[in-house]
């Protein structure tokens, strides 16, 4: 039972961190696409 709670907590924390990092490092457009088109 304890292992389930620990894994669930870890998953929620890491998921939250990924969400925050995704917002922090958000870029406008796709630089690779622009490089290919030019």
mmCIF file with all atom_site columns, N, CA and C in Angstrom:
data_model
loop_
_atom_site.group_PDB
_atom_site.id
_atom_site.type_symbol
_atom_site.label_atom_id
_atom_site.label_alt_id
_atom_site.label_comp_id
_atom_site.label_asym_id
_atom_site.label_entity_id
_atom_site.label_seq_id
_atom_site.pdbx_PDB_ins_code
_atom_site.Cartn_x
_atom_site.Cartn_y
_atom_site.Cartn_z
_atom_site.occupancy
_atom_site.B_iso_or_equiv
_atom_site.pdbx_formal_charge
_atom_site.auth_seq_id
_atom_site.auth_comp_id
_atom_site.auth_asym_id
_atom_site.auth_atom_id
_atom_site.pdbx_PDB_model_num
ATOM 1   N N  . UNK A 1 1  ? 0.837  -1.209 0.000   1.00 0.00 ? 1  UNK A N  1
ATOM 2   C CA . UNK A 1 1  ? 0.000  0.000  0.000   1.00 0.00 ? 1  UNK A CA 1
ATOM 3   C C  . UNK A 1 1  ? 0.872  1.260  0.000   1.00 0.00 ? 1  UNK A C  1
ATOM 4   N N  . UNK A 1 2  ? 1.911  1.246  0.806   1.00 0.00 ? 2  UNK A N  1
ATOM 5   C CA . UNK A 1 2  ? 2.785  2.422  0.885   1.00 0.00 ? 2  UNK A CA 1
ATOM 6   C C  . UNK A 1 2  ? 3.467  2.698  -0.453  1.00 0.00 ? 2  UNK A C  1
ATOM 7   N N  . UNK A 1 3  ? 3.891  1.622  -1.118  1.00 0.00 ? 3  UNK A N  1
ATOM 8   C CA . UNK A 1 3  ? 4.579  1.793  -2.400  1.00 0.00 ? 3  UNK A CA 1
ATOM 9   C C  . UNK A 1 3  ? 3.663  2.463  -3.419  1.00 0.00 ? 3  UNK A C  1
ATOM 10  N N  . UNK A 1 4  ? 2.393  2.109  -3.400  1.00 0.00 ? 4  UNK A N  1
ATOM 11  C CA . UNK A 1 4  ? 1.440  2.709  -4.337  1.00 0.00 ? 4  UNK A CA 1
ATOM 12  C C  . UNK A 1 4  ? 1.331  4.212  -4.084  1.00 0.00 ? 4  UNK A C  1
ATOM 13  N N  . UNK A 1 5  ? 1.242  4.598  -2.817  1.00 0.00 ? 5  UNK A N  1
ATOM 14  C CA . UNK A 1 5  ? 1.136  6.026  -2.490  1.00 0.00 ? 5  UNK A CA 1
ATOM 15  C C  . UNK A 1 5  ? 2.406  6.779  -2.881  1.00 0.00 ? 5  UNK A C  1
ATOM 16  N N  . UNK A 1 6  ? 3.561  6.169  -2.642  1.00 0.00 ? 6  UNK A N  1
ATOM 17  C CA . UNK A 1 6  ? 4.826  6.821  -2.993  1.00 0.00 ? 6  UNK A CA 1
ATOM 18  C C  . UNK A 1 6  ? 4.930  7.006  -4.502  1.00 0.00 ? 6  UNK A C  1
ATOM 19  N N  . UNK A 1 7  ? 4.614  5.964  -5.261  1.00 0.00 ? 7  UNK A N  1
ATOM 20  C CA . UNK A 1 7  ? 4.685  6.065  -6.723  1.00 0.00 ? 7  UNK A CA 1
ATOM 21  C C  . UNK A 1 7  ? 3.677  7.069  -7.259  1.00 0.00 ? 7  UNK A C  1
ATOM 22  N N  . UNK A 1 8  ? 2.490  7.100  -6.672  1.00 0.00 ? 8  UNK A N  1
ATOM 23  C CA . UNK A 1 8  ? 1.474  8.049  -7.111  1.00 0.00 ? 8  UNK A CA 1
ATOM 24  C C  . UNK A 1 8  ? 1.937  9.482  -6.843  1.00 0.00 ? 8  UNK A C  1
ATOM 25  N N  . UNK A 1 9  ? 2.512  9.713  -5.665  1.00 0.00 ? 9  UNK A N  1
ATOM 26  C CA . UNK A 1 9  ? 3.011  11.047 -5.327  1.00 0.00 ? 9  UNK A CA 1
ATOM 27  C C  . UNK A 1 9  ? 4.143  11.455 -6.262  1.00 0.00 ? 9  UNK A C  1
ATOM 28  N N  . UNK A 1 10 ? 5.067  10.528 -6.517  1.00 0.00 ? 10 UNK A N  1
ATOM 29  C CA . UNK A 1 10 ? 6.166  10.819 -7.442  1.00 0.00 ? 10 UNK A CA 1
ATOM 30  C C  . UNK A 1 10 ? 5.639  11.163 -8.830  1.00 0.00 ? 10 UNK A C  1
ATOM 31  N N  . UNK A 1 11 ? 4.668  10.405 -9.298  1.00 0.00 ? 11 UNK A N  1
ATOM 32  C CA . UNK A 1 11 ? 4.092  10.655 -10.612 1.00 0.00 ? 11 UNK A CA 1
ATOM 33  C C  . UNK A 1 11 ? 3.441  12.019 -10.700 1.00 0.00 ? 11 UNK A C  1
ATOM 34  N N  . UNK A 1 12 ? 2.694  12.377 -9.655  1.00 0.00 ? 12 UNK A N  1
ATOM 35  C CA . UNK A 1 12 ? 2.035  13.686 -9.656  1.00 0.00 ? 12 UNK A CA 1
ATOM 36  C C  . UNK A 1 12 ? 3.059  14.817 -9.625  1.00 0.00 ? 12 UNK A C  1
ATOM 37  N N  . UNK A 1 13 ? 4.090  14.671 -8.800  1.00 0.00 ? 13 UNK A N  1
ATOM 38  C CA . UNK A 1 13 ? 5.113  15.716 -8.710  1.00 0.00 ? 13 UNK A CA 1
ATOM 39  C C  . UNK A 1 13 ? 5.862  15.874 -10.032 1.00 0.00 ? 13 UNK A C  1
ATOM 40  N N  . UNK A 1 14 ? 6.275  14.751 -10.611 1.00 0.00 ? 14 UNK A N  1
ATOM 41  C CA . UNK A 1 14 ? 7.015  14.833 -11.874 1.00 0.00 ? 14 UNK A CA 1
ATOM 42  C C  . UNK A 1 14 ? 6.125  15.351 -12.999 1.00 0.00 ? 14 UNK A C  1
ATOM 43  N N  . UNK A 1 15 ? 4.862  14.964 -12.999 1.00 0.00 ? 15 UNK A N  1
ATOM 44  C CA . UNK A 1 15 ? 3.932  15.474 -14.000 1.00 0.00 ? 15 UNK A CA 1
ATOM 45  C C  . UNK A 1 15 ? 3.747  16.977 -13.873 1.00 0.00 ? 15 UNK A C  1
ATOM 46  N N  . UNK A 1 16 ? 3.633  17.445 -12.640 1.00 0.00 ? 16 UNK A N  1
ATOM 47  C CA . UNK A 1 16 ? 3.505  18.883 -12.405 1.00 0.00 ? 16 UNK A CA 1
ATOM 48  C C  . UNK A 1 16 ? 4.745  19.636 -12.852 1.00 0.00 ? 16 UNK A C  1
ATOM 49  N N  . UNK A 1 17 ? 5.911  19.073 -12.542 1.00 0.00 ? 17 UNK A N  1
ATOM 50  C CA . UNK A 1 17 ? 7.159  19.712 -12.968 1.00 0.00 ? 17 UNK A CA 1
ATOM 51  C C  . UNK A 1 17 ? 7.257  19.770 -14.488 1.00 0.00 ? 17 UNK A C  1
ATOM 52  N N  . UNK A 1 18 ? 6.854  18.698 -15.155 1.00 0.00 ? 18 UNK A N  1
ATOM 53  C CA . UNK A 1 18 ? 6.876  18.701 -16.620 1.00 0.00 ? 18 UNK A CA 1
ATOM 54  C C  . UNK A 1 18 ? 5.924  19.752 -17.180 1.00 0.00 ? 18 UNK A C  1
ATOM 55  N N  . UNK A 1 19 ? 4.763  19.891 -16.566 1.00 0.00 ? 19 UNK A N  1
ATOM 56  C CA . UNK A 1 19 ? 3.806  20.901 -17.013 1.00 0.00 ? 19 UNK A CA 1
ATOM 57  C C  . UNK A 1 19 ? 4.362  22.305 -16.863 1.00 0.00 ? 19 UNK A C  1
ATOM 58  N N  . UNK A 1 20 ? 4.992  22.570 -15.707 1.00 0.00 ? 20 UNK A N  1
ATOM 59  C CA . UNK A 1 20 ? 5.584  23.888 -15.486 1.00 0.00 ? 20 UNK A CA 1
ATOM 60  C C  . UNK A 1 20 ? 6.738  24.138 -16.455 1.00 0.00 ? 20 UNK A C  1
ATOM 61  N N  . UNK A 1 21 ? 7.577  23.142 -16.664 1.00 0.00 ? 21 UNK A N  1
ATOM 62  C CA . UNK A 1 21 ? 8.707  23.294 -17.582 1.00 0.00 ? 21 UNK A CA 1
ATOM 63  C C  . UNK A 1 21 ? 8.207  23.529 -19.000 1.00 0.00 ? 21 UNK A C  1
ATOM 64  N N  . UNK A 1 22 ? 7.122  22.863 -19.385 1.00 0.00 ? 22 UNK A N  1
ATOM 65  C CA . UNK A 1 22 ? 6.561  23.051 -20.719 1.00 0.00 ? 22 UNK A CA 1
ATOM 66  C C  . UNK A 1 22 ? 6.078  24.469 -20.938 1.00 0.00 ? 22 UNK A C  1
ATOM 67  N N  . UNK A 1 23 ? 5.494  25.059 -19.906 1.00 0.00 ? 23 UNK A N  1
ATOM 68  C CA . UNK A 1 23 ? 5.039  26.445 -20.031 1.00 0.00 ? 23 UNK A CA 1
ATOM 69  C C  . UNK A 1 23 ? 6.230  27.398 -20.042 1.00 0.00 ? 23 UNK A C  1
ATOM 70  N N  . UNK A 1 24 ? 7.244  27.106 -19.229 1.00 0.00 ? 24 UNK A N  1
ATOM 71  C CA . UNK A 1 24 ? 8.399  27.992 -19.110 1.00 0.00 ? 24 UNK A CA 1
ATOM 72  C C  . UNK A 1 24 ? 9.220  28.027 -20.400 1.00 0.00 ? 24 UNK A C  1
ATOM 73  N N  . UNK A 1 25 ? 9.366  26.856 -21.049 1.00 0.00 ? 25 UNK A N  1
ATOM 74  C CA . UNK A 1 25 ? 10.203 26.768 -22.243 1.00 0.00 ? 25 UNK A CA 1
ATOM 75  C C  . UNK A 1 25 ? 9.405  26.830 -23.535 1.00 0.00 ? 25 UNK A C  1
ATOM 76  N N  . UNK A 1 26 ? 8.157  27.314 -23.450 1.00 0.00 ? 26 UNK A N  1
ATOM 77  C CA . UNK A 1 26 ? 7.303  27.360 -24.638 1.00 0.00 ? 26 UNK A CA 1
ATOM 78  C C  . UNK A 1 26 ? 7.906  28.291 -25.691 1.00 0.00 ? 26 UNK A C  1
ATOM 79  N N  . UNK A 1 27 ? 7.889  27.858 -26.947 1.00 0.00 ? 27 UNK A N  1
ATOM 80  C CA . UNK A 1 27 ? 8.418  28.682 -28.041 1.00 0.00 ? 27 UNK A CA 1
ATOM 81  C C  . UNK A 1 27 ? 7.299  28.959 -29.034 1.00 0.00 ? 27 UNK A C  1
ATOM 82  N N  . UNK A 1 28 ? 7.431  30.066 -29.745 1.00 0.00 ? 28 UNK A N  1
ATOM 83  C CA . UNK A 1 28 ? 6.455  30.415 -30.776 1.00 0.00 ? 28 UNK A CA 1
ATOM 84  C C  . UNK A 1 28 ? 6.864  29.754 -32.081 1.00 0.00 ? 28 UNK A C  1
ATOM 85  N N  . UNK A 1 29 ? 6.006  28.936 -32.638 1.00 0.00 ? 29 UNK A N  1
ATOM 86  C CA . UNK A 1 29 ? 6.299  28.278 -33.903 1.00 0.00 ? 29 UNK A CA 1
ATOM 87  C C  . UNK A 1 29 ? 7.296  27.144 -33.735 1.00 0.00 ? 29 UNK A C  1
ATOM 88  N N  . UNK A 1 30 ? 7.678  26.567 -34.856 1.00 0.00 ? 30 UNK A N  1
ATOM 89  C CA . UNK A 1 30 ? 8.614  25.451 -34.869 1.00 0.00 ? 30 UNK A CA 1
ATOM 90  C C  . UNK A 1 30 ? 9.854  25.859 -35.657 1.00 0.00 ? 30 UNK A C  1
ATOM 91  N N  . UNK A 1 31 ? 10.995 26.063 -34.984 1.00 0.00 ? 31 UNK A N  1
ATOM 92  C CA . UNK A 1 31 ? 12.198 26.518 -35.699 1.00 0.00 ? 31 UNK A CA 1
ATOM 93  C C  . UNK A 1 31 ? 12.662 25.539 -36.771 1.00 0.00 ? 31 UNK A C  1
ATOM 94  N N  . UNK A 1 32 ? 12.484 24.242 -36.555 1.00 0.00 ? 32 UNK A N  1
ATOM 95  C CA . UNK A 1 32 ? 12.883 23.266 -37.578 1.00 0.00 ? 32 UNK A CA 1
ATOM 96  C C  . UNK A 1 32 ? 12.055 23.431 -38.841 1.00 0.00 ? 32 UNK A C  1
ATOM 97  N N  . UNK A 1 33 ? 10.764 23.668 -38.679 1.00 0.00 ? 33 UNK A N  1
ATOM 98  C CA . UNK A 1 33 ? 9.891  23.839 -39.840 1.00 0.00 ? 33 UNK A CA 1
ATOM 99  C C  . UNK A 1 33 ? 10.310 25.079 -40.633 1.00 0.00 ? 33 UNK A C  1
ATOM 100 N N  . UNK A 1 34 ? 10.622 26.163 -39.940 1.00 0.00 ? 34 UNK A N  1
ATOM 101 C CA . UNK A 1 34 ? 11.049 27.382 -40.626 1.00 0.00 ? 34 UNK A CA 1
ATOM 102 C C  . UNK A 1 34 ? 12.372 27.155 -41.357 1.00 0.00 ? 34 UNK A C  1
ATOM 103 N N  . UNK A 1 35 ? 13.263 26.375 -40.749 1.00 0.00 ? 35 UNK A N  1
ATOM 104 C CA . UNK A 1 35 ? 14.558 26.115 -41.375 1.00 0.00 ? 35 UNK A CA 1
ATOM 105 C C  . UNK A 1 35 ? 14.391 25.266 -42.635 1.00 0.00 ? 35 UNK A C  1
ATOM 106 N N  . UNK A 1 36 ? 13.478 24.320 -42.606 1.00 0.00 ? 36 UNK A N  1
ATOM 107 C CA . UNK A 1 36 ? 13.254 23.448 -43.765 1.00 0.00 ? 36 UNK A CA 1
ATOM 108 C C  . UNK A 1 36 ? 12.622 24.236 -44.915 1.00 0.00 ? 36 UNK A C  1
ATOM 109 N N  . UNK A 1 37 ? 11.701 25.137 -44.603 1.00 0.00 ? 37 UNK A N  1
ATOM 110 C CA . UNK A 1 37 ? 10.989 25.890 -45.641 1.00 0.00 ? 37 UNK A CA 1
ATOM 111 C C  . UNK A 1 37 ? 11.896 26.886 -46.349 1.00 0.00 ? 37 UNK A C  1
ATOM 112 N N  . UNK A 1 38 ? 12.917 27.408 -45.659 1.00 0.00 ? 38 UNK A N  1
ATOM 113 C CA . UNK A 1 38 ? 13.773 28.429 -46.270 1.00 0.00 ? 38 UNK A CA 1
ATOM 114 C C  . UNK A 1 38 ? 14.856 27.824 -47.150 1.00 0.00 ? 38 UNK A C  1
#
